[in-house]
Structures are given as C-alpha cells and as structure tokens.
Amino acid sequence: MNDLRLRCSLLVRMGVAVGVLATLSIVVALIVGFIGGLLGFVAWEWIATGLEAVASFPGVSDVTDVSAPAAGFFAALALVVVINWWPLLTRYTPVEYLFQPTPPSVVATGAVLGCLYLVIIEGSAAVTSGVAAVLSPLERAVLGLGLSGLLVVGLFVAGARREIRNLRSELVDDSVPAAEVDPELEATVRRLAQFASVPAPEVYVTDADRPESFTLGSGASAVIVVSTGLCERLADDELEAVLAHEVSHLANFDSRIVAAAIVPVVIADDWIDPDASDPGDLLWNAVFRALKRYGQFGVAVLSQGREWHADAGAAALASPAALASALETLADARRVPETDLREWERSVVALDILPPALEEQGSGPFRTHPSTAARIRRLRRLAAS
C-alpha cells in the first residue's frame, strides 16, 4: 500500500512539474526568441547587404559561362586539395612554403589567395541568387526572424547548461578523492552501487564543517561528495544510509532529470537585471522574477518527489531507521552557509541530502525537499513494518 501511494504521488508530482515547466519553457522561449529574433533579423539584414556587396565584385562567373555555385565549388575544392595534399605538392614541386620570395612560392601563394577570393565572391553570389530565387522578401524576413529566434534560444539554453556545469564544478572544487583519505567510504559506495545495479560513482570528500552529501552527474561521470562534517557527526550505519540515499538518486537518473528541469529557471534568472532603476527595467524584472518563481515551484514539486523516491531506495539498500536517525542529526547540525552560492539552484542541481539552510528558500511551495520531519516519520514507519 505504501509503495502504491508513493508511486501515485510521484506520478501526480511529475504531471504537475511537467505542466509548470513546459509552460514556463514555452513562455521563456517565446520571449527570448522574439527579442532575439528581432535583433537577429537586423543582423541578418546587415549580412544580406554585405553578401550582396561582396557578390558585386568581379568573379569567374562574370566573364565565363561557369555559374557562381560551380565556380565557388571548384575554388573550394582546390583549397581543400592544397591543404590536405600539401606534403605531396612540396615533394614534387619546387614550392616549399607559402609567402616566400621565390617565384614558385609567389605563384602558389597567388593561386591560393585567388581560390580564397573566388570562394568568398562566388559563394556570396550563389547564396544571394539562390535565396532570391527560392524565397520572396516576406518569406526571407519570416525565415530570418525564425532562425534568429531559434539560434538565440539555443544559445541561452547552452549558456544555462554551462552555468549548471560550472555550479557543479564549484561544488567539487577543493575536494579530494575518498580513496586518499577514507578508503572505507569509497568501498561502501561501491558496494551500494553494486546492490543498486548502477556504475560505481567517484567519491570525494570536502573539508567543510557543514554536514553535506550530494550527487552530481550520472552514469560513468557520476560523483558523490560528502563533507568531513557529515562523516564526523554520523555513526557508521547512519553514514551508510545517507550514501544509499545518494546512490538511489543515481539509480533513478535524478541528476539528469533535475538538470533539464532547471534550465528555464536559470534562463529566466539570467534575464533579471540586478541594477535596474527605471520603471521599464523594474517591470521587466518583475515579469522574469514571476517566471522564475513559477519555474521554481515546478522544479520544487519535481525535486520533492525525487527525494521521496530516493528515501525509498535508500530504505531498500540500507536501514530506514538509520537514515531517519541521520536526517534528525543533520537537521540539527545544519546551518546557513558562509558563502553565497545560488543556494536554491545549488540544492536542486546537487541533489543535496537536506534542503537549503536559508529559510526563505528552503520552505513553503519552493522547498526542494519534503519536510525533514515528514521524511523521518515515513522512514520510521518503514522500519517498524
């Protein structure tokens, strides 16, 4: 019965989270894409004007019956031959280097520069004539706007994913492999990973008094990091239960799921101007702050479900009573971090064992974790049964 309730709860949470994050992604993509499309459209107009200007330069197609696409193709082919077969050319000709004051080198340099010139001129002519023949001015404008918008959205998604990777890298900085300081810790994780049928992750220990354990990455690149404060505060069975919780995150592919879910939230945050002062910028910030909070709610609903699932997995791999005891100990020892590290995003991305310590970020509808007291009650019921 408990397992059925958990599965139903996870399905409902997944449905709510997908609905929230899908609408957020669409709205953010439309706003970012439209603004980026307008800017890109202007840039495309400049590019088109530049191509037309370049295409007006004299080329082979102007004095022969060879078409611009064919002339550009053969010029590019000649450059490829020269670049790829340069050792053969120098072996069977008196040319050794380009840009040398010898007659053979001057001829070879002129030929290479001529081919490059033709690639640029004839290529520009081919592009402008081809686009003009296929698309009307209105269609070119719509295509330019759409491609620019997609390009800008893609760049922002790539930037957000890079931010997430950097955030993960910061979490591993100053950590050392567990094999160097606590081989037993690494052995425990390997044993739990074997029980969970997942590749054994790398295990690192960070020198921090604040008790923490978190999971980064997935598959062969997975990493589990624990702090010295965590190891010092927990008994062996409690530490094993916490590590089982982190291994369960790996078995459930939670790192990939939450990393994808948080992307639109990071994009919305990037569009907030921290130095806004005039009414227009303040209104802009209000819109994107509302979108960010809306996305945080969706990610929080999803993240809480993943934590419940990881607790259930840990209870199967280790002692549920030990995990309940560990949560109780860690909740009492947890304190506000000394460094500002985007605490809410950090807790989500890292799949930390406990929610952020900051009260306004770790409570209410934006909680990344279920209530610690509720988790302890459920684990103790599992232990009793």
JSON list of N, CA and C in Angstrom, two decimals, residues 180-243:
[
{"chain": "A", "resi": 180, "resn": "GLU", "atom": "N", "xyz": [41.90, 8.50, -1.01]},
{"chain": "A", "resi": 180, "resn": "GLU", "atom": "CA", "xyz": [43.11, 9.03, -0.39]},
{"chain": "A", "resi": 180, "resn": "GLU", "atom": "C", "xyz": [42.95, 9.30, 1.11]},
{"chain": "A", "resi": 181, "resn": "VAL", "atom": "N", "xyz": [41.71, 9.57, 1.54]},
{"chain": "A", "resi": 181, "resn": "VAL", "atom": "CA", "xyz": [41.50, 9.96, 2.94]},
{"chain": "A", "resi": 181, "resn": "VAL", "atom": "C", "xyz": [40.62, 8.97, 3.71]},
{"chain": "A", "resi": 182, "resn": "ASP", "atom": "N", "xyz": [39.74, 8.26, 3.00]},
{"chain": "A", "resi": 182, "resn": "ASP", "atom": "CA", "xyz": [38.82, 7.33, 3.69]},
{"chain": "A", "resi": 182, "resn": "ASP", "atom": "C", "xyz": [38.44, 6.21, 2.72]},
{"chain": "A", "resi": 183, "resn": "PRO", "atom": "N", "xyz": [39.33, 5.23, 2.52]},
{"chain": "A", "resi": 183, "resn": "PRO", "atom": "CA", "xyz": [39.05, 4.14, 1.58]},
{"chain": "A", "resi": 183, "resn": "PRO", "atom": "C", "xyz": [37.77, 3.36, 1.92]},
{"chain": "A", "resi": 184, "resn": "GLU", "atom": "N", "xyz": [37.44, 3.28, 3.20]},
{"chain": "A", "resi": 184, "resn": "GLU", "atom": "CA", "xyz": [36.23, 2.56, 3.60]},
{"chain": "A", "resi": 184, "resn": "GLU", "atom": "C", "xyz": [34.98, 3.23, 3.06]},
{"chain": "A", "resi": 185, "resn": "LEU", "atom": "N", "xyz": [35.01, 4.56, 3.00]},
{"chain": "A", "resi": 185, "resn": "LEU", "atom": "CA", "xyz": [33.88, 5.30, 2.46]},
{"chain": "A", "resi": 185, "resn": "LEU", "atom": "C", "xyz": [33.65, 4.94, 0.99]},
{"chain": "A", "resi": 186, "resn": "GLU", "atom": "N", "xyz": [34.73, 4.91, 0.22]},
{"chain": "A", "resi": 186, "resn": "GLU", "atom": "CA", "xyz": [34.61, 4.55, -1.19]},
{"chain": "A", "resi": 186, "resn": "GLU", "atom": "C", "xyz": [34.14, 3.11, -1.35]},
{"chain": "A", "resi": 187, "resn": "ALA", "atom": "N", "xyz": [34.63, 2.20, -0.49]},
{"chain": "A", "resi": 187, "resn": "ALA", "atom": "CA", "xyz": [34.21, 0.80, -0.56]},
{"chain": "A", "resi": 187, "resn": "ALA", "atom": "C", "xyz": [32.72, 0.66, -0.28]},
{"chain": "A", "resi": 188, "resn": "THR", "atom": "N", "xyz": [32.22, 1.45, 0.66]},
{"chain": "A", "resi": 188, "resn": "THR", "atom": "CA", "xyz": [30.79, 1.40, 0.98]},
{"chain": "A", "resi": 188, "resn": "THR", "atom": "C", "xyz": [29.94, 1.84, -0.21]},
{"chain": "A", "resi": 189, "resn": "VAL", "atom": "N", "xyz": [30.37, 2.92, -0.86]},
{"chain": "A", "resi": 189, "resn": "VAL", "atom": "CA", "xyz": [29.62, 3.41, -2.02]},
{"chain": "A", "resi": 189, "resn": "VAL", "atom": "C", "xyz": [29.66, 2.38, -3.14]},
{"chain": "A", "resi": 190, "resn": "ARG", "atom": "N", "xyz": [30.79, 1.76, -3.37]},
{"chain": "A", "resi": 190, "resn": "ARG", "atom": "CA", "xyz": [30.88, 0.75, -4.43]},
{"chain": "A", "resi": 190, "resn": "ARG", "atom": "C", "xyz": [29.96, -0.43, -4.14]},
{"chain": "A", "resi": 191, "resn": "ARG", "atom": "N", "xyz": [29.91, -0.83, -2.90]},
{"chain": "A", "resi": 191, "resn": "ARG", "atom": "CA", "xyz": [29.03, -1.95, -2.53]},
{"chain": "A", "resi": 191, "resn": "ARG", "atom": "C", "xyz": [27.57, -1.57, -2.74]},
{"chain": "A", "resi": 192, "resn": "LEU", "atom": "N", "xyz": [27.18, -0.38, -2.32]},
{"chain": "A", "resi": 192, "resn": "LEU", "atom": "CA", "xyz": [25.80, 0.07, -2.50]},
{"chain": "A", "resi": 192, "resn": "LEU", "atom": "C", "xyz": [25.46, 0.22, -3.99]},
{"chain": "A", "resi": 193, "resn": "ALA", "atom": "N", "xyz": [26.41, 0.72, -4.77]},
{"chain": "A", "resi": 193, "resn": "ALA", "atom": "CA", "xyz": [26.17, 0.85, -6.21]},
{"chain": "A", "resi": 193, "resn": "ALA", "atom": "C", "xyz": [25.98, -0.51, -6.86]},
{"chain": "A", "resi": 194, "resn": "GLN", "atom": "N", "xyz": [26.72, -1.49, -6.39]},
{"chain": "A", "resi": 194, "resn": "GLN", "atom": "CA", "xyz": [26.56, -2.84, -6.92]},
{"chain": "A", "resi": 194, "resn": "GLN", "atom": "C", "xyz": [25.18, -3.40, -6.59]},
{"chain": "A", "resi": 195, "resn": "PHE", "atom": "N", "xyz": [24.70, -3.16, -5.36]},
{"chain": "A", "resi": 195, "resn": "PHE", "atom": "CA", "xyz": [23.36, -3.60, -4.97]},
{"chain": "A", "resi": 195, "resn": "PHE", "atom": "C", "xyz": [22.29, -2.91, -5.81]},
{"chain": "A", "resi": 196, "resn": "ALA", "atom": "N", "xyz": [22.52, -1.62, -6.15]},
{"chain": "A", "resi": 196, "resn": "ALA", "atom": "CA", "xyz": [21.54, -0.84, -6.91]},
{"chain": "A", "resi": 196, "resn": "ALA", "atom": "C", "xyz": [21.68, -1.04, -8.42]},
{"chain": "A", "resi": 197, "resn": "SER", "atom": "N", "xyz": [22.67, -1.81, -8.84]},
{"chain": "A", "resi": 197, "resn": "SER", "atom": "CA", "xyz": [22.90, -2.10, -10.26]},
{"chain": "A", "resi": 197, "resn": "SER", "atom": "C", "xyz": [23.18, -0.83, -11.07]},
{"chain": "A", "resi": 198, "resn": "VAL", "atom": "N", "xyz": [24.04, 0.02, -10.53]},
{"chain": "A", "resi": 198, "resn": "VAL", "atom": "CA", "xyz": [24.48, 1.22, -11.24]},
{"chain": "A", "resi": 198, "resn": "VAL", "atom": "C", "xyz": [26.00, 1.26, -11.24]},
{"chain": "A", "resi": 199, "resn": "PRO", "atom": "N", "xyz": [26.62, 1.93, -12.22]},
{"chain": "A", "resi": 199, "resn": "PRO", "atom": "CA", "xyz": [28.08, 2.06, -12.20]},
{"chain": "A", "resi": 199, "resn": "PRO", "atom": "C", "xyz": [28.55, 2.76, -10.94]},
{"chain": "A", "resi": 200, "resn": "ALA", "atom": "N", "xyz": [29.62, 2.28, -10.37]},
{"chain": "A", "resi": 200, "resn": "ALA", "atom": "CA", "xyz": [30.14, 2.88, -9.14]},
{"chain": "A", "resi": 200, "resn": "ALA", "atom": "C", "xyz": [30.60, 4.30, -9.41]},
{"chain": "A", "resi": 201, "resn": "PRO", "atom": "N", "xyz": [30.06, 5.29, -8.69]},
{"chain": "A", "resi": 201, "resn": "PRO", "atom": "CA", "xyz": [30.49, 6.68, -8.91]},
{"chain": "A", "resi": 201, "resn": "PRO", "atom": "C", "xyz": [31.82, 6.97, -8.24]},
{"chain": "A", "resi": 202, "resn": "GLU", "atom": "N", "xyz": [32.45, 8.06, -8.66]},
{"chain": "A", "resi": 202, "resn": "GLU", "atom": "CA", "xyz": [33.61, 8.55, -7.92]},
{"chain": "A", "resi": 202, "resn": "GLU", "atom": "C", "xyz": [33.14, 9.16, -6.62]},
{"chain": "A", "resi": 203, "resn": "VAL", "atom": "N", "xyz": [33.96, 9.04, -5.59]},
{"chain": "A", "resi": 203, "resn": "VAL", "atom": "CA", "xyz": [33.59, 9.55, -4.27]},
{"chain": "A", "resi": 203, "resn": "VAL", "atom": "C", "xyz": [34.65, 10.56, -3.83]},
{"chain": "A", "resi": 204, "resn": "TYR", "atom": "N", "xyz": [34.18, 11.74, -3.41]},
{"chain": "A", "resi": 204, "resn": "TYR", "atom": "CA", "xyz": [35.08, 12.80, -2.97]},
{"chain": "A", "resi": 204, "resn": "TYR", "atom": "C", "xyz": [34.68, 13.26, -1.58]},
{"chain": "A", "resi": 205, "resn": "VAL", "atom": "N", "xyz": [35.68, 13.78, -0.87]},
{"chain": "A", "resi": 205, "resn": "VAL", "atom": "CA", "xyz": [35.46, 14.32, 0.48]},
{"chain": "A", "resi": 205, "resn": "VAL", "atom": "C", "xyz": [35.91, 15.77, 0.47]},
{"chain": "A", "resi": 206, "resn": "THR", "atom": "N", "xyz": [35.03, 16.66, 0.94]},
{"chain": "A", "resi": 206, "resn": "THR", "atom": "CA", "xyz": [35.38, 18.07, 1.02]},
{"chain": "A", "resi": 206, "resn": "THR", "atom": "C", "xyz": [35.54, 18.47, 2.48]},
{"chain": "A", "resi": 207, "resn": "ASP", "atom": "N", "xyz": [36.55, 19.26, 2.75]},
{"chain": "A", "resi": 207, "resn": "ASP", "atom": "CA", "xyz": [36.84, 19.67, 4.12]},
{"chain": "A", "resi": 207, "resn": "ASP", "atom": "C", "xyz": [35.93, 20.83, 4.51]},
{"chain": "A", "resi": 208, "resn": "ALA", "atom": "N", "xyz": [34.78, 20.51, 5.08]},
{"chain": "A", "resi": 208, "resn": "ALA", "atom": "CA", "xyz": [33.81, 21.52, 5.49]},
{"chain": "A", "resi": 208, "resn": "ALA", "atom": "C", "xyz": [33.10, 21.03, 6.75]},
{"chain": "A", "resi": 209, "resn": "ASP", "atom": "N", "xyz": [32.92, 21.95, 7.69]},
{"chain": "A", "resi": 209, "resn": "ASP", "atom": "CA", "xyz": [32.25, 21.58, 8.94]},
{"chain": "A", "resi": 209, "resn": "ASP", "atom": "C", "xyz": [30.75, 21.38, 8.72]},
{"chain": "A", "resi": 210, "resn": "ARG", "atom": "N", "xyz": [30.20, 22.05, 7.71]},
{"chain": "A", "resi": 210, "resn": "ARG", "atom": "CA", "xyz": [28.77, 21.93, 7.43]},
{"chain": "A", "resi": 210, "resn": "ARG", "atom": "C", "xyz": [28.46, 20.53, 6.90]},
{"chain": "A", "resi": 211, "resn": "PRO", "atom": "N", "xyz": [27.56, 19.79, 7.53]},
{"chain": "A", "resi": 211, "resn": "PRO", "atom": "CA", "xyz": [27.28, 18.42, 7.06]},
{"chain": "A", "resi": 211, "resn": "PRO", "atom": "C", "xyz": [26.55, 18.43, 5.73]},
{"chain": "A", "resi": 212, "resn": "GLU", "atom": "N", "xyz": [27.16, 17.83, 4.72]},
{"chain": "A", "resi": 212, "resn": "GLU", "atom": "CA", "xyz": [26.58, 17.80, 3.39]},
{"chain": "A", "resi": 212, "resn": "GLU", "atom": "C", "xyz": [26.91, 16.47, 2.71]},
{"chain": "A", "resi": 213, "resn": "SER", "atom": "N", "xyz": [26.00, 16.03, 1.86]},
{"chain": "A", "resi": 213, "resn": "SER", "atom": "CA", "xyz": [26.28, 14.95, 0.92]},
{"chain": "A", "resi": 213, "resn": "SER", "atom": "C", "xyz": [25.44, 15.22, -0.31]},
{"chain": "A", "resi": 214, "resn": "PHE", "atom": "N", "xyz": [26.02, 15.11, -1.47]},
{"chain": "A", "resi": 214, "resn": "PHE", "atom": "CA", "xyz": [25.25, 15.37, -2.67]},
{"chain": "A", "resi": 214, "resn": "PHE", "atom": "C", "xyz": [25.78, 14.56, -3.84]},
{"chain": "A", "resi": 215, "resn": "THR", "atom": "N", "xyz": [24.92, 14.43, -4.84]},
{"chain": "A", "resi": 215, "resn": "THR", "atom": "CA", "xyz": [25.19, 13.64, -6.03]},
{"chain": "A", "resi": 215, "resn": "THR", "atom": "C", "xyz": [25.26, 14.57, -7.24]},
{"chain": "A", "resi": 216, "resn": "LEU", "atom": "N", "xyz": [26.26, 14.36, -8.08]},
{"chain": "A", "resi": 216, "resn": "LEU", "atom": "CA", "xyz": [26.44, 15.15, -9.30]},
{"chain": "A", "resi": 216, "resn": "LEU", "atom": "C", "xyz": [26.60, 14.21, -10.48]},
{"chain": "A", "resi": 217, "resn": "GLY", "atom": "N", "xyz": [26.03, 14.58, -11.62]},
{"chain": "A", "resi": 217, "resn": "GLY", "atom": "CA", "xyz": [26.20, 13.80, -12.82]},
{"chain": "A", "resi": 217, "resn": "GLY", "atom": "C", "xyz": [25.43, 12.49, -12.78]},
{"chain": "A", "resi": 218, "resn": "SER", "atom": "N", "xyz": [25.73, 11.64, -13.75]},
{"chain": "A", "resi": 218, "resn": "SER", "atom": "CA", "xyz": [25.06, 10.34, -13.83]},
{"chain": "A", "resi": 218, "resn": "SER", "atom": "C", "xyz": [25.91, 9.40, -14.64]},
{"chain": "A", "resi": 219, "resn": "GLY", "atom": "N", "xyz": [25.60, 8.12, -14.57]},
{"chain": "A", "resi": 219, "resn": "GLY", "atom": "CA", "xyz": [26.33, 7.12, -15.34]},
{"chain": "A", "resi": 219, "resn": "GLY", "atom": "C", "xyz": [27.79, 7.06, -14.96]},
{"chain": "A", "resi": 220, "resn": "ALA", "atom": "N", "xyz": [28.64, 6.96, -15.99]},
{"chain": "A", "resi": 220, "resn": "ALA", "atom": "CA", "xyz": [30.07, 6.83, -15.74]},
{"chain": "A", "resi": 220, "resn": "ALA", "atom": "C", "xyz": [30.69, 8.10, -15.19]},
{"chain": "A", "resi": 221, "resn": "SER", "atom": "N", "xyz": [30.02, 9.26, -15.34]},
{"chain": "A", "resi": 221, "resn": "SER", "atom": "CA", "xyz": [30.57, 10.53, -14.85]},
{"chain": "A", "resi": 221, "resn": "SER", "atom": "C", "xyz": [29.99, 10.94, -13.50]},
{"chain": "A", "resi": 222, "resn": "ALA", "atom": "N", "xyz": [29.29, 10.04, -12.84]},
{"chain": "A", "resi": 222, "resn": "ALA", "atom": "CA", "xyz": [28.64, 10.37, -11.57]},
{"chain": "A", "resi": 222, "resn": "ALA", "atom": "C", "xyz": [29.66, 10.57, -10.46]},
{"chain": "A", "resi": 223, "resn": "VAL", "atom": "N", "xyz": [29.33, 11.50, -9.56]},
{"chain": "A", "resi": 223, "resn": "VAL", "atom": "CA", "xyz": [30.20, 11.82, -8.43]},
{"chain": "A", "resi": 223, "resn": "VAL", "atom": "C", "xyz": [29.34, 11.98, -7.18]},
{"chain": "A", "resi": 224, "resn": "ILE", "atom": "N", "xyz": [29.78, 11.41, -6.09]},
{"chain": "A", "resi": 224, "resn": "ILE", "atom": "CA", "xyz": [29.16, 11.64, -4.79]},
{"chain": "A", "resi": 224, "resn": "ILE", "atom": "C", "xyz": [30.17, 12.37, -3.91]},
{"chain": "A", "resi": 225, "resn": "VAL", "atom": "N", "xyz": [29.74, 13.47, -3.31]},
{"chain": "A", "resi": 225, "resn": "VAL", "atom": "CA", "xyz": [30.62, 14.27, -2.46]},
{"chain": "A", "resi": 225, "resn": "VAL", "atom": "C", "xyz": [30.04, 14.33, -1.06]},
{"chain": "A", "resi": 226, "resn": "VAL", "atom": "N", "xyz": [30.86, 14.09, -0.07]},
{"chain": "A", "resi": 226, "resn": "VAL", "atom": "CA", "xyz": [30.45, 14.22, 1.32]},
{"chain": "A", "resi": 226, "resn": "VAL", "atom": "C", "xyz": [31.42, 15.14, 2.02]},
{"chain": "A", "resi": 227, "resn": "SER", "atom": "N", "xyz": [30.94, 15.83, 3.04]},
{"chain": "A", "resi": 227, "resn": "SER", "atom": "CA", "xyz": [31.82, 16.73, 3.80]},
{"chain": "A", "resi": 227, "resn": "SER", "atom": "C", "xyz": [32.37, 16.01, 5.02]},
{"chain": "A", "resi": 228, "resn": "THR", "atom": "N", "xyz": [33.49, 16.53, 5.51]},
{"chain": "A", "resi": 228, "resn": "THR", "atom": "CA", "xyz": [34.05, 15.96, 6.74]},
{"chain": "A", "resi": 228, "resn": "THR", "atom": "C", "xyz": [33.10, 16.16, 7.91]},
{"chain": "A", "resi": 229, "resn": "GLY", "atom": "N", "xyz": [32.34, 17.26, 7.89]},
{"chain": "A", "resi": 229, "resn": "GLY", "atom": "CA", "xyz": [31.36, 17.49, 8.94]},
{"chain": "A", "resi": 229, "resn": "GLY", "atom": "C", "xyz": [30.31, 16.42, 8.99]},
{"chain": "A", "resi": 230, "resn": "LEU", "atom": "N", "xyz": [29.90, 15.92, 7.83]},
{"chain": "A", "resi": 230, "resn": "LEU", "atom": "CA", "xyz": [28.92, 14.83, 7.79]},
{"chain": "A", "resi": 230, "resn": "LEU", "atom": "C", "xyz": [29.52, 13.56, 8.36]},
{"chain": "A", "resi": 231, "resn": "CYS", "atom": "N", "xyz": [30.72, 13.21, 7.92]},
{"chain": "A", "resi": 231, "resn": "CYS", "atom": "CA", "xyz": [31.35, 11.97, 8.37]},
{"chain": "A", "resi": 231, "resn": "CYS", "atom": "C", "xyz": [31.60, 11.98, 9.88]},
{"chain": "A", "resi": 232, "resn": "GLU", "atom": "N", "xyz": [31.94, 13.14, 10.42]},
{"chain": "A", "resi": 232, "resn": "GLU", "atom": "CA", "xyz": [32.25, 13.23, 11.84]},
{"chain": "A", "resi": 232, "resn": "GLU", "atom": "C", "xyz": [31.01, 13.13, 12.72]},
{"chain": "A", "resi": 233, "resn": "ARG", "atom": "N", "xyz": [29.85, 13.55, 12.19]},
{"chain": "A", "resi": 233, "resn": "ARG", "atom": "CA", "xyz": [28.64, 13.61, 13.00]},
{"chain": "A", "resi": 233, "resn": "ARG", "atom": "C", "xyz": [27.82, 12.32, 12.99]},
{"chain": "A", "resi": 234, "resn": "LEU", "atom": "N", "xyz": [28.03, 11.48, 11.98]},
{"chain": "A", "resi": 234, "resn": "LEU", "atom": "CA", "xyz": [27.17, 10.31, 11.82]},
{"chain": "A", "resi": 234, "resn": "LEU", "atom": "C", "xyz": [27.88, 9.03, 12.23]},
{"chain": "A", "resi": 235, "resn": "ALA", "atom": "N", "xyz": [27.09, 8.12, 12.79]},
{"chain": "A", "resi": 235, "resn": "ALA", "atom": "CA", "xyz": [27.60, 6.77, 13.05]},
{"chain": "A", "resi": 235, "resn": "ALA", "atom": "C", "xyz": [27.73, 6.03, 11.72]},
{"chain": "A", "resi": 236, "resn": "ASP", "atom": "N", "xyz": [28.40, 4.89, 11.74]},
{"chain": "A", "resi": 236, "resn": "ASP", "atom": "CA", "xyz": [28.67, 4.16, 10.50]},
{"chain": "A", "resi": 236, "resn": "ASP", "atom": "C", "xyz": [27.39, 3.76, 9.78]},
{"chain": "A", "resi": 237, "resn": "ASP", "atom": "N", "xyz": [26.39, 3.27, 10.53]},
{"chain": "A", "resi": 237, "resn": "ASP", "atom": "CA", "xyz": [25.15, 2.84, 9.86]},
{"chain": "A", "resi": 237, "resn": "ASP", "atom": "C", "xyz": [24.37, 4.05, 9.31]},
{"chain": "A", "resi": 238, "resn": "GLU", "atom": "N", "xyz": [24.46, 5.18, 10.01]},
{"chain": "A", "resi": 238, "resn": "GLU", "atom": "CA", "xyz": [23.80, 6.39, 9.51]},
{"chain": "A", "resi": 238, "resn": "GLU", "atom": "C", "xyz": [24.48, 6.89, 8.24]},
{"chain": "A", "resi": 239, "resn": "LEU", "atom": "N", "xyz": [25.81, 6.87, 8.23]},
{"chain": "A", "resi": 239, "resn": "LEU", "atom": "CA", "xyz": [26.55, 7.31, 7.04]},
{"chain": "A", "resi": 239, "resn": "LEU", "atom": "C", "xyz": [26.25, 6.40, 5.86]},
{"chain": "A", "resi": 240, "resn": "GLU", "atom": "N", "xyz": [26.16, 5.11, 6.10]},
{"chain": "A", "resi": 240, "resn": "GLU", "atom": "CA", "xyz": [25.82, 4.17, 5.03]},
{"chain": "A", "resi": 240, "resn": "GLU", "atom": "C", "xyz": [24.43, 4.46, 4.48]},
{"chain": "A", "resi": 241, "resn": "ALA", "atom": "N", "xyz": [23.49, 4.79, 5.34]},
{"chain": "A", "resi": 241, "resn": "ALA", "atom": "CA", "xyz": [22.13, 5.09, 4.89]},
{"chain": "A", "resi": 241, "resn": "ALA", "atom": "C", "xyz": [22.10, 6.36, 4.04]},
{"chain": "A", "resi": 242, "resn": "VAL", "atom": "N", "xyz": [22.87, 7.37, 4.43]},
{"chain": "A", "resi": 242, "resn": "VAL", "atom": "CA", "xyz": [22.93, 8.62, 3.64]},
{"chain": "A", "resi": 242, "resn": "VAL", "atom": "C", "xyz": [23.56, 8.34, 2.28]},
{"chain": "A", "resi": 243, "resn": "LEU", "atom": "N", "xyz": [24.61, 7.54, 2.25]},
{"chain": "A", "resi": 243, "resn": "LEU", "atom": "CA", "xyz": [25.23, 7.19, 0.97]},
{"chain": "A", "resi": 243, "resn": "LEU", "atom": "C", "xyz": [24.26, 6.38, 0.10]}
]
